[in-house]
Coordinates of C-alpha atoms in Angstrom, one line a residue:
Chain A
X24 CA -30.0 27.3 73.2
X25 CA -31.1 27.4 69.5
X26 CA -33.9 25.3 68.2
X27 CA -33.2 21.8 67.0
X28 CA -32.4 21.2 63.4
X29 CA -33.6 18.5 61.0
X30 CA -30.7 16.5 59.8
X31 CA -30.5 15.6 56.2
X32 CA -30.4 11.9 55.9
X33 CA -27.9 10.2 53.7
X34 CA -30.0 7.9 51.5
X35 CA -28.9 4.5 50.1
X36 CA -28.7 4.0 46.3
X37 CA -32.3 3.9 45.0
X38 CA -33.7 0.5 44.3
X39 CA -35.1 0.3 40.7
X40 CA -37.8 -2.4 40.4
X41 CA -39.8 -3.6 37.5
X42 CA -43.6 -3.7 38.1
X43 CA -44.1 -6.3 35.3
X44 CA -44.0 -4.9 31.8
X45 CA -45.6 -1.5 32.4
X46 CA -44.4 -0.1 35.8
X47 CA -41.2 1.0 37.4
X48 CA -41.1 1.4 41.2
X49 CA -38.2 3.2 42.7
X50 CA -37.6 3.0 46.5
X51 CA -35.4 5.9 47.6
X52 CA -35.3 4.7 51.3
X53 CA -36.9 2.1 53.4
X54 CA -37.5 4.6 56.2
X55 CA -39.4 7.8 56.2
X56 CA -37.6 11.1 56.1
X57 CA -38.1 14.6 54.6
X58 CA -34.9 14.0 52.6
X59 CA -36.4 10.9 50.9
X60 CA -39.7 12.6 50.3
X61 CA -38.3 15.8 48.9
X62 CA -36.1 13.7 46.6
X63 CA -39.2 11.8 45.4
X64 CA -41.0 15.1 44.7
X65 CA -38.0 16.6 43.0
X66 CA -37.4 13.6 40.7
X67 CA -41.0 13.1 39.8
X68 CA -41.4 16.8 39.0
X69 CA -38.4 16.6 36.7
X70 CA -39.8 13.4 35.0
X71 CA -43.0 15.3 34.3
X72 CA -41.0 18.3 33.0
X73 CA -38.9 16.2 30.6
X74 CA -41.7 15.0 28.5
X75 CA -40.3 11.5 28.2
X76 CA -42.1 9.3 25.6
X77 CA -44.8 6.8 26.8
X78 CA -45.2 8.1 30.4
X79 CA -48.7 7.3 31.6
X80 CA -48.6 8.1 35.3
X81 CA -46.0 9.7 37.6
X82 CA -46.8 9.2 41.3
X83 CA -44.5 10.3 44.1
X84 CA -45.0 8.6 47.4
X85 CA -43.6 9.0 50.9
X86 CA -40.1 7.6 50.3
X87 CA -40.4 6.2 46.8
X88 CA -42.2 6.8 43.5
X89 CA -44.0 4.9 40.9
X90 CA -44.1 5.3 37.1
X91 CA -46.6 3.7 34.8
X92 CA -45.4 3.6 31.1
X93 CA -46.2 2.2 27.8
X94 CA -43.4 -0.2 26.8
X95 CA -44.5 0.2 23.2
X96 CA -43.0 3.7 23.5
X97 CA -40.2 3.3 26.0
X98 CA -38.4 0.2 27.2
X99 CA -38.2 -0.2 31.0
X100 CA -34.4 -0.3 31.0
X101 CA -34.2 2.9 28.9
X102 CA -36.7 4.5 31.3
X103 CA -34.6 3.4 34.3
X104 CA -31.5 4.8 32.6
X105 CA -33.3 8.2 32.3
X106 CA -34.4 8.0 35.9
X107 CA -30.8 7.3 37.0
X108 CA -29.6 10.3 35.0
X109 CA -32.2 12.5 36.7
X110 CA -31.2 11.2 40.1
X111 CA -27.5 12.0 39.3
X112 CA -28.3 15.5 38.0
X113 CA -30.8 16.7 40.5
X114 CA -29.5 19.0 43.2
X115 CA -31.7 18.7 46.3
X116 CA -30.1 21.7 48.1
X117 CA -31.4 23.9 45.3
X118 CA -34.9 22.4 45.1
X119 CA -37.7 24.7 46.3
X120 CA -41.3 24.9 45.4
X121 CA -44.4 27.0 45.7
X122 CA -46.4 25.3 48.4
X123 CA -49.9 25.8 49.5
X124 CA -50.6 26.1 53.2
X125 CA -54.0 24.8 54.0
X126 CA -56.0 25.3 57.2
X127 CA -57.7 22.0 58.2
X128 CA -59.9 22.5 61.3
X129 CA -60.3 19.3 63.4
X130 CA -62.6 18.4 66.1
X131 CA -60.4 16.1 68.1
X132 CA -62.0 13.3 70.1
X133 CA -65.2 13.8 68.2
X134 CA -68.3 11.7 68.9
X135 CA -68.4 10.0 65.4
X136 CA -64.9 8.5 65.4
X137 CA -65.3 7.8 69.1
X138 CA -68.3 5.7 68.4
X139 CA -66.5 3.8 65.6
X140 CA -63.4 3.2 67.6
X141 CA -65.4 1.8 70.6
X142 CA -67.0 -0.6 68.2
X143 CA -63.7 -2.1 67.2
X144 CA -61.8 -2.4 70.5
X145 CA -61.3 -6.1 69.9
X146 CA -59.1 -5.2 66.9
X147 CA -56.9 -2.8 68.9
X148 CA -53.6 -3.2 70.7
X149 CA -55.1 -1.7 73.9
X150 CA -58.8 -2.5 74.1
X151 CA -59.2 -0.6 77.4
X152 CA -58.0 2.8 76.2
X153 CA -59.2 5.0 73.3
X154 CA -57.0 5.5 70.3
X155 CA -55.9 8.9 71.6
X156 CA -55.2 7.6 75.1
X157 CA -53.1 4.8 73.7
X158 CA -51.2 7.0 71.2
X159 CA -50.5 9.6 73.9
X160 CA -49.2 6.9 76.3
X161 CA -46.9 5.1 73.9
X162 CA -45.4 8.4 72.7
X163 CA -44.6 9.5 76.3
X164 CA -47.3 12.2 76.7
X165 CA -49.2 12.8 79.9
X166 CA -52.5 12.3 78.2
X167 CA -54.7 13.1 75.2
X168 CA -54.7 16.9 75.9
X169 CA -51.0 17.2 75.7
X170 CA -50.9 14.8 72.7
X171 CA -53.5 16.8 70.7
X172 CA -51.5 20.0 71.4
X173 CA -48.4 18.3 69.9
X174 CA -50.3 17.0 66.9
X175 CA -51.9 20.4 66.1
X176 CA -48.9 22.3 67.3
X177 CA -46.8 22.1 64.1
X178 CA -47.9 21.8 60.5
X179 CA -47.7 18.6 58.5
X180 CA -46.5 18.2 54.9
X181 CA -48.5 16.1 52.4
X182 CA -45.9 13.5 51.4
X183 CA -48.3 11.3 49.3
X184 CA -51.8 11.3 48.1
X185 CA -53.6 8.0 47.4
X186 CA -55.2 4.8 48.6
X187 CA -58.4 6.4 47.4
X188 CA -58.8 9.8 45.6
X189 CA -57.9 12.7 47.8
X190 CA -56.5 10.9 50.8
X191 CA -53.4 12.8 52.0
X192 CA -50.6 11.1 53.9
X193 CA -49.1 13.9 56.0
X194 CA -45.8 13.9 57.9
X195 CA -45.4 16.4 60.7
X196 CA -42.8 19.1 60.1
X197 CA -40.8 18.6 63.3
X198 CA -37.4 17.0 64.1
X199 CA -37.3 13.2 64.3
X200 CA -37.2 13.1 68.1
X201 CA -40.5 15.0 68.2
X202 CA -42.2 12.8 65.6
X203 CA -45.2 10.8 66.8
X204 CA -45.2 7.1 65.8
X205 CA -48.2 4.9 66.4
X206 CA -48.8 1.4 65.0
X207 CA -51.9 0.7 62.9
X208 CA -54.8 -1.4 64.3
X209 CA -53.9 -5.1 64.9
X210 CA -56.7 -5.9 62.4
X211 CA -58.2 -3.2 60.2
X212 CA -61.7 -1.9 60.9
X213 CA -64.5 -2.4 58.4
X214 CA -65.8 1.1 59.1
X215 CA -64.3 4.6 59.3
X216 CA -66.4 7.8 59.1
X217 CA -65.7 10.1 56.2
X218 CA -63.4 13.0 57.0
X219 CA -61.9 11.1 59.9
X220 CA -58.4 12.2 60.9
X221 CA -56.3 9.0 61.6
X222 CA -52.7 8.1 62.3
X223 CA -50.6 5.1 61.4
X224 CA -46.9 4.6 61.3
X225 CA -45.6 8.2 61.2
X226 CA -48.4 9.6 59.1
X227 CA -51.7 11.4 59.6
X228 CA -54.4 10.7 57.0
X229 CA -57.7 12.2 56.3
X230 CA -60.3 9.7 55.0
X231 CA -62.2 11.4 52.1
X232 CA -65.0 8.8 52.1
X233 CA -66.2 6.3 54.7
X234 CA -64.8 2.8 54.4
X235 CA -62.4 0.3 55.9
X236 CA -59.3 1.6 57.7
X237 CA -56.5 0.6 60.0
X238 CA -55.3 4.0 61.3
X239 CA -55.8 5.2 64.9
X240 CA -58.7 7.6 65.0
X241 CA -58.0 11.0 66.5
X242 CA -60.8 13.3 65.3
X243 CA -62.9 14.5 62.4
X244 CA -62.7 17.5 60.1
X245 CA -65.8 19.3 58.9
X246 CA -64.2 20.2 55.6
X247 CA -63.9 18.0 52.5
X248 CA -60.7 16.8 50.9
X249 CA -62.7 15.3 48.0
X250 CA -65.6 17.0 46.2
X251 CA -66.7 14.8 43.3
X252 CA -69.4 17.3 42.2
X253 CA -66.9 20.1 42.5
X254 CA -69.4 22.3 44.2
X255 CA -67.1 24.2 46.5
X256 CA -65.1 26.9 44.8
X257 CA -61.8 25.5 45.9
X258 CA -62.5 22.4 43.8
X259 CA -63.1 24.2 40.5
X260 CA -60.0 22.8 38.9
X261 CA -59.8 19.4 40.6
X262 CA -62.1 17.2 42.7
X263 CA -59.2 16.6 45.0
X264 CA -57.9 19.2 47.5
X265 CA -54.5 18.0 48.7
X266 CA -51.5 17.6 46.4
X267 CA -48.0 16.3 47.3
X268 CA -45.9 19.2 48.7
X269 CA -48.9 21.0 50.3
X270 CA -48.6 22.0 53.9
X271 CA -51.5 21.3 56.2
X272 CA -52.2 23.1 59.4
X273 CA -54.4 21.0 61.6
X274 CA -56.2 23.5 63.8
X275 CA -58.1 22.3 66.9
X276 CA -61.7 23.5 67.0
X277 CA -64.7 22.9 69.3
X278 CA -68.0 21.4 68.5
X279 CA -69.7 24.8 67.8
X280 CA -67.1 25.7 65.3
X281 CA -67.3 22.3 63.8
X282 CA -71.1 22.6 63.3
X283 CA -70.9 26.0 61.8
X284 CA -68.2 25.1 59.4
X285 CA -70.0 21.9 58.4
X286 CA -73.1 23.9 57.7
X287 CA -71.2 26.2 55.4
X288 CA -69.6 23.3 53.6
X289 CA -72.9 21.6 53.1
X290 CA -74.5 24.8 51.7
X291 CA -71.5 25.2 49.3
X292 CA -70.5 28.5 50.9
X293 CA -67.4 27.5 52.8
X294 CA -64.2 29.3 51.7
X295 CA -61.0 27.4 52.5
X296 CA -58.3 29.3 54.2
X297 CA -55.3 28.6 51.9
X298 CA -52.1 30.6 51.5
X299 CA -49.1 30.2 49.2
X300 CA -45.4 30.2 50.2
X301 CA -42.1 29.6 48.5
X302 CA -41.0 26.6 50.4
X303 CA -37.3 26.3 51.0
X304 CA -36.2 22.9 52.4
X305 CA -32.8 24.4 53.5
X306 CA -34.5 26.9 55.8
X307 CA -36.9 24.3 57.0
X308 CA -34.1 21.9 57.9
X309 CA -32.1 24.6 59.6
X310 CA -34.8 26.1 61.8
X311 CA -38.0 24.0 61.6
X312 CA -39.9 25.5 64.5
X313 CA -39.6 29.2 63.6
X314 CA -39.8 28.5 59.9
X315 CA -43.0 26.5 60.0
X316 CA -44.5 29.1 62.3
X317 CA -43.6 31.7 59.7
X318 CA -45.2 29.6 57.0
X319 CA -48.5 29.3 58.8
X320 CA -48.7 33.1 59.2
X321 CA -50.0 33.3 55.6
X322 CA -53.3 31.8 56.9
X323 CA -56.0 34.2 58.1
Chain B
X27 CA -80.8 4.2 23.6
X28 CA -80.4 1.1 25.7
X29 CA -83.1 0.7 28.2
X30 CA -82.1 -1.4 31.3
X31 CA -84.9 -3.7 32.5
X32 CA -82.8 -5.5 35.1
X33 CA -79.4 -4.4 36.2
X34 CA -77.8 -7.8 36.6
X35 CA -75.4 -8.7 39.5
X36 CA -72.9 -5.9 38.8
X37 CA -73.0 -4.2 35.4
X38 CA -70.9 -1.1 34.7
X39 CA -69.9 1.0 31.7
X40 CA -66.2 0.6 31.1
X41 CA -63.6 1.5 28.5
X42 CA -59.8 1.4 28.3
X43 CA -59.4 3.5 31.5
X44 CA -58.8 6.9 33.0
X45 CA -55.2 7.9 33.2
X46 CA -53.1 10.7 34.5
X47 CA -54.4 11.0 38.0
X48 CA -52.8 8.2 39.9
X49 CA -50.8 10.7 42.0
X50 CA -54.0 12.0 43.5
X51 CA -55.3 8.5 44.2
X52 CA -57.3 7.9 41.1
X53 CA -57.1 4.3 39.8
X54 CA -57.6 3.8 36.0
X55 CA -60.8 1.8 36.2
X56 CA -61.9 0.5 32.8
X57 CA -62.6 -3.1 31.6
X58 CA -60.7 -5.5 33.8
X59 CA -60.5 -8.0 30.9
X60 CA -59.3 -5.7 28.1
X61 CA -59.0 -8.6 25.7
X62 CA -62.7 -9.4 25.6
X63 CA -63.6 -5.7 25.9
X64 CA -61.5 -4.8 22.8
X65 CA -62.6 -7.7 20.6
X66 CA -66.2 -7.0 21.4
X67 CA -65.6 -3.5 20.2
X68 CA -63.7 -4.5 17.0
X69 CA -66.5 -6.9 16.1
X70 CA -69.1 -4.0 15.9
X71 CA -66.7 -1.6 14.2
X72 CA -65.7 0.4 17.3
X73 CA -62.2 1.4 18.3
X74 CA -60.7 -0.1 21.4
X75 CA -61.6 2.8 23.6
X76 CA -65.3 2.8 23.0
X77 CA -67.3 2.1 26.1
X78 CA -68.9 -1.4 26.6
X79 CA -71.0 -2.8 29.4
X80 CA -69.0 -5.0 31.8
X81 CA -71.2 -7.7 33.2
X82 CA -70.3 -9.8 36.3
X83 CA -71.5 -13.4 36.7
X84 CA -75.0 -12.5 35.7
X85 CA -75.8 -10.0 33.0
X86 CA -78.6 -7.4 32.7
X87 CA -81.8 -7.6 30.7
X88 CA -82.0 -4.7 28.3
X89 CA -84.2 -3.4 25.5
X90 CA -83.0 -1.7 22.4
X91 CA -84.8 1.5 21.3
X92 CA -83.3 1.5 17.9
X93 CA -81.8 -1.1 15.5
X94 CA -78.3 -1.9 16.7
X95 CA -75.2 -4.0 16.0
X96 CA -73.9 -5.8 19.1
X97 CA -71.3 -8.3 20.2
X98 CA -70.9 -10.2 23.4
X99 CA -67.4 -11.5 24.4
X100 CA -65.8 -12.9 27.5
X101 CA -67.5 -15.2 30.0
X102 CA -70.2 -17.3 28.6
X103 CA -73.6 -15.9 29.9
X104 CA -75.7 -17.5 27.1
X105 CA -77.2 -14.4 25.6
X106 CA -80.6 -14.5 24.0
X107 CA -82.6 -12.0 21.9
X108 CA -86.3 -12.2 22.6
X109 CA -85.7 -15.7 23.9
X110 CA -83.6 -16.9 20.9
X111 CA -80.1 -17.9 21.7
X112 CA -77.5 -15.8 19.9
X113 CA -73.8 -16.4 19.2
X114 CA -71.1 -14.8 21.3
X115 CA -67.8 -13.4 19.8
X116 CA -69.9 -12.5 16.8
X117 CA -71.6 -9.3 15.5
X118 CA -75.3 -9.6 15.9
X119 CA -78.0 -7.4 14.4
X120 CA -80.7 -6.3 16.7
X121 CA -84.1 -4.8 15.8
X122 CA -85.6 -1.9 17.6
X123 CA -87.8 -3.2 20.4
X124 CA -85.9 -6.4 21.0
X125 CA -84.8 -7.5 24.4
X126 CA -81.4 -9.0 25.2
X127 CA -81.2 -11.4 28.2
X128 CA -78.3 -13.3 29.9
X129 CA -78.0 -16.3 32.1
X130 CA -75.6 -16.9 35.0
X131 CA -72.1 -17.4 33.6
X132 CA -71.2 -21.0 33.0
X133 CA -67.5 -20.3 32.6
X134 CA -65.5 -17.1 33.3
X135 CA -66.7 -14.2 35.5
X136 CA -67.1 -11.2 33.2
X137 CA -68.6 -10.6 29.8
X138 CA -68.6 -7.5 27.7
X139 CA -71.5 -6.1 25.6
X140 CA -70.3 -3.8 22.8
X141 CA -72.8 -1.8 20.8
X142 CA -71.8 -0.2 17.4
X143 CA -71.1 3.5 18.2
X144 CA -70.2 2.7 21.8
X145 CA -72.1 3.5 25.0
X146 CA -72.1 7.2 24.9
X147 CA -72.2 8.4 28.5
X148 CA -70.4 11.6 29.3
X149 CA -66.7 11.5 29.9
X150 CA -65.2 12.3 33.3
X151 CA -61.5 13.1 33.1
X152 CA -61.4 11.9 29.5
X153 CA -62.9 8.5 30.2
X154 CA -66.3 6.9 30.4
X155 CA -65.1 4.2 32.8
X156 CA -67.2 3.8 36.0
X157 CA -65.4 4.1 39.3
X158 CA -68.1 3.3 41.8
X159 CA -66.2 4.0 45.0
X160 CA -66.5 7.7 44.5
X161 CA -69.3 7.5 42.0
X162 CA -67.7 8.9 38.9
X163 CA -67.9 8.0 35.2
X164 CA -70.2 5.5 33.5
X165 CA -73.9 6.0 34.3
X166 CA -74.2 8.2 37.3
X167 CA -71.0 6.6 38.7
X168 CA -72.7 3.4 39.7
X169 CA -73.8 -0.1 38.7
X170 CA -76.8 -0.2 36.3
X171 CA -80.3 -0.6 37.6
X172 CA -83.7 -1.1 36.1
X173 CA -84.9 2.0 34.4
X174 CA -81.5 3.4 33.4
X175 CA -81.3 4.6 29.8
X176 CA -78.0 4.6 28.1
X177 CA -77.2 6.7 25.0
X178 CA -75.4 5.0 22.1
X179 CA -72.9 6.8 19.8
X180 CA -72.9 7.0 16.0
X181 CA -71.9 3.6 14.5
X182 CA -69.1 3.3 12.0
X183 CA -70.6 3.2 8.5
X184 CA -69.1 -0.2 7.5
X185 CA -69.8 -2.3 10.5
X186 CA -71.0 -5.7 9.4
X187 CA -73.5 -8.2 10.9
X188 CA -72.0 -11.7 11.2
X189 CA -68.4 -10.6 11.7
X190 CA -66.7 -13.2 13.9
X191 CA -63.4 -14.4 15.1
X192 CA -61.7 -17.8 14.9
X193 CA -62.2 -20.3 17.7
X194 CA -58.6 -20.1 18.8
X195 CA -59.1 -16.5 19.7
X196 CA -61.7 -17.5 22.3
X197 CA -60.1 -18.3 25.7
X198 CA -60.9 -21.4 27.6
X199 CA -62.0 -19.9 30.9
X200 CA -62.7 -23.2 32.6
X201 CA -59.1 -24.4 32.9
X202 CA -57.0 -23.9 35.9
X203 CA -55.0 -20.7 35.4
X204 CA -51.3 -20.0 35.7
X205 CA -50.8 -16.3 36.3
X206 CA -47.4 -15.0 35.2
X207 CA -45.7 -12.6 37.6
X208 CA -42.6 -10.5 37.6
X209 CA -41.3 -10.8 41.2
X210 CA -39.9 -7.6 42.6
X211 CA -41.1 -4.3 44.2
X212 CA -40.6 -5.2 47.9
X213 CA -40.0 -8.9 47.5
X214 CA -36.7 -8.4 49.4
X215 CA -39.0 -8.6 52.4
X216 CA -39.7 -12.3 51.7
X217 CA -37.5 -15.1 52.8
X218 CA -36.3 -17.5 50.1
X219 CA -38.7 -20.0 51.5
X220 CA -41.5 -17.5 51.6
X221 CA -41.0 -16.8 48.0
X222 CA -41.1 -20.5 47.2
X223 CA -44.4 -20.8 49.1
X224 CA -46.0 -17.9 47.2
X225 CA -45.0 -19.4 43.9
X226 CA -45.6 -23.0 44.9
X227 CA -49.1 -22.7 46.4
X228 CA -52.4 -23.3 44.7
X229 CA -54.3 -20.2 45.7
X230 CA -58.0 -20.2 45.9
X231 CA -59.9 -17.1 44.7
X232 CA -61.9 -15.9 47.7
X233 CA -65.4 -14.5 47.8
X234 CA -63.8 -11.1 47.9
X235 CA -62.6 -10.9 44.3
X236 CA -63.8 -7.8 42.5
X237 CA -62.7 -4.8 40.5
X238 CA -60.7 -3.5 43.4
X239 CA -58.7 -6.7 44.1
X240 CA -58.6 -10.4 44.0
X241 CA -58.0 -11.8 47.5
X242 CA -56.5 -15.2 47.5
X243 CA -56.8 -17.9 50.1
X244 CA -54.6 -20.8 51.2
X245 CA -53.6 -22.4 54.4
X246 CA -50.5 -20.1 54.7
X247 CA -49.6 -17.7 57.4
X248 CA -48.4 -14.7 55.4
X249 CA -46.3 -13.3 58.3
X250 CA -44.2 -16.5 58.2
X251 CA -43.1 -15.7 54.6
X252 CA -41.4 -12.5 55.7
X253 CA -37.9 -11.8 56.9
X254 CA -37.7 -10.6 60.4
X255 CA -36.3 -7.1 60.8
X256 CA -36.4 -4.0 62.9
X257 CA -39.1 -2.0 61.2
X258 CA -37.9 1.2 59.6
X259 CA -39.1 4.5 60.9
X260 CA -42.6 5.3 59.7
X261 CA -43.4 1.7 58.5
X262 CA -45.6 0.5 61.3
X263 CA -45.0 -2.5 63.4
X264 CA -46.2 -5.5 61.4
X265 CA -43.4 -7.3 59.5
X266 CA -45.6 -7.0 56.3
X267 CA -45.7 -3.2 56.7
X268 CA -43.6 -0.8 54.7
X269 CA -43.5 3.0 54.6
X270 CA -46.6 3.6 52.5
X271 CA -45.9 3.5 48.8
X272 CA -47.6 3.4 45.4
X273 CA -49.0 0.1 44.3
X274 CA -48.8 -0.8 40.5
X275 CA -52.1 -2.2 39.0
X276 CA -51.6 -5.9 39.0
X277 CA -49.3 -6.0 42.0
X278 CA -49.6 -8.6 44.7
X279 CA -50.1 -6.9 48.0
X280 CA -49.4 -9.0 51.1
X281 CA -52.2 -7.8 53.5
X282 CA -52.9 -10.8 55.6
X283 CA -53.4 -12.7 52.4
X284 CA -52.2 -12.0 48.8
X285 CA -54.4 -9.5 47.1
X286 CA -53.9 -8.9 43.4
X287 CA -54.8 -5.3 42.7
X288 CA -57.3 -4.8 39.8
X289 CA -58.3 -1.6 37.9
X290 CA -60.3 0.0 40.7
X291 CA -57.4 -0.7 43.1
X292 CA -56.3 1.4 46.1
X293 CA -53.4 3.3 44.6
X294 CA -51.1 3.0 47.5
X295 CA -50.7 1.9 51.1
X296 CA -48.4 0.3 53.7
X297 CA -48.4 -3.4 52.9
X298 CA -45.4 -4.9 51.1
X299 CA -46.0 -5.6 47.4
X300 CA -43.9 -8.5 46.2
X301 CA -44.5 -8.8 42.4
X302 CA -46.7 -7.7 39.6
X303 CA -48.9 -9.7 37.3
X304 CA -47.9 -9.4 33.6
X305 CA -50.4 -7.0 32.0
X306 CA -52.3 -9.5 29.7
X307 CA -52.6 -11.9 32.6
X308 CA -54.5 -9.4 34.7
X309 CA -57.5 -9.9 32.4
X310 CA -57.0 -13.7 32.6
X311 CA -57.2 -13.5 36.4
X312 CA -60.3 -11.2 36.2
X313 CA -62.1 -14.1 34.5
X314 CA -61.3 -16.3 37.5
X315 CA -64.3 -17.1 39.6
X316 CA -64.5 -17.3 43.4
X317 CA -63.3 -20.8 44.6
X318 CA -61.3 -21.5 41.4
X319 CA -57.6 -21.9 41.9
X320 CA -54.6 -20.1 40.4
X321 CA -50.9 -20.5 40.7
X322 CA -48.2 -17.9 40.1
X323 CA -45.4 -18.4 37.7
X324 CA -42.3 -16.2 38.0
X325 CA -41.1 -14.7 34.7
X326 CA -38.4 -12.2 33.8
X327 CA -39.2 -8.7 32.7
X328 CA -38.1 -9.6 29.2
X329 CA -40.5 -12.5 29.1
X330 CA -43.2 -10.1 30.4
X331 CA -42.4 -7.7 27.5
X332 CA -42.6 -10.5 25.0
X333 CA -46.0 -11.7 26.4
X334 CA -47.4 -8.2 26.2
X335 CA -46.1 -7.7 22.7
X336 CA -47.7 -10.9 21.3
X337 CA -50.9 -10.0 23.1
X338 CA -50.8 -6.6 21.4
X339 CA -49.9 -8.1 18.0
X340 CA -52.8 -10.5 18.2
X341 CA -55.2 -7.6 19.0
X342 CA -53.7 -5.4 16.3
X343 CA -54.2 -8.2 13.8
X344 CA -57.9 -8.6 14.9
X345 CA -58.4 -4.9 14.7
X346 CA -56.9 -4.9 11.2
X347 CA -59.1 -7.8 10.1
X348 CA -62.3 -6.4 11.6
X349 CA -61.9 -2.7 11.2
X350 CA -59.7 -2.7 8.1

């Protein structure tokens, strides 16, 4: 039997919404899919390329996108007309991009996020289990071990960056029936360690800085996704590591490796393992398992 | 050089904002009340994008190392120079060595101190605005503290002491505010009744009302305002959840309570946004104090555009009058 494919979704007509006088928000779908996300990426890339007047910000998100503009230079209805034209003209089957594949080592079930999550059991759906135990159970896994293997077993695509600078939302590159889905905390925590790897809805997030958060806590990475001082070489051009369209390979590591990587990061000597691929959505949809395996081969 | 002797409650260097990086999660920052910020600048001969000090509730105490021309606009914090009260919304000459002091704001929440030449801290991503969450911009990316020394830029040659604006330019911060909103974004998630409740309720500004967002309180269960549905894939289980999306600055996010996102906002997330405050009214809201009340009034996008245009026209006229 061949591997399972990812079906292209047929999307509804986009919803064009005014964000007062200076924003247009476009929802491509209410539910998450690679089809909706790739469409958001393709349209926003085209918007950037067209050099429309008065465009201040172009921000793709999971299944939607947001544009901030200066109405002194372009009227919202004219902008929406341009966006409709782009939507009509764009051919998603032809859309490919150069994607970075980034190795993100993760210490799953680490002591820091464990301590945090134990402090906030009263805000959780299942106070008697850990976040990993709960997430494994409701997704039909035997236990955390098997669940971690699935989470680290296939790469994840950055489908949105935001909330705070450098925080990636990533969506695992597997068919829908293998997607993990976990609710957010009943009530958000007031604390989350920096570099925590969390999960909410259908997304993994890496928290760049410590702060509040409502995602289930799975582990912690020793590497930075935000380097304000731009001290690590990888951050020479931008203080933020992930960009929409990047592919992240969560790699399970043990405590010794965590400590040694952390030491290198802190001394500014850590070299990220990043490869570049020409990402072809058609190939990915057709044979996700073998294709993503092939993509991660660019890593050391 | 401005020497800070006391930092005040929360004083930061701000300007018109940092743009172009929303897609990597970087909010614009900048003065939350652009009206007061810009007029303060014009009064001392600066362009709109010069950096001012944004003071919150209680301003700093600072000493001037050189002669300067300053203006204080926004919330009334009763400024005084070496103990002598000075006018607000007016260009004031300061002698080297003099100290400027503020009292707790009697009306409004934020005042802006402009100095001819602008506060000349280094730019980060083409802006001097402070964004404290990750510690960038402004003075070392943080609120000001005793001992900080802020450089001042070169003043425009023709800046005039005594320049002022008409009384009708000065807002009345004490009155109860109506905040105009264009409903939309994900407001399809609200029931008709839920929409009426949002627009018909007097919302109290909570204690958590800052540069990130204004959280509003009322005896309303937010979940009751939402349509029931089977949640779409990836959205999460709460009826107020959506598949994580970008939030416009000024949007009303329904996260247990309405939160109006300000200039240091989170740039996106998974709570439904149901409308956006018209751009000039974001500054009006930013002058609202904790425990004051606000109500939302729904306007069309065309009305919003007209409101913005007349706001721009007014500021352009003031700029013309003061800068020539």
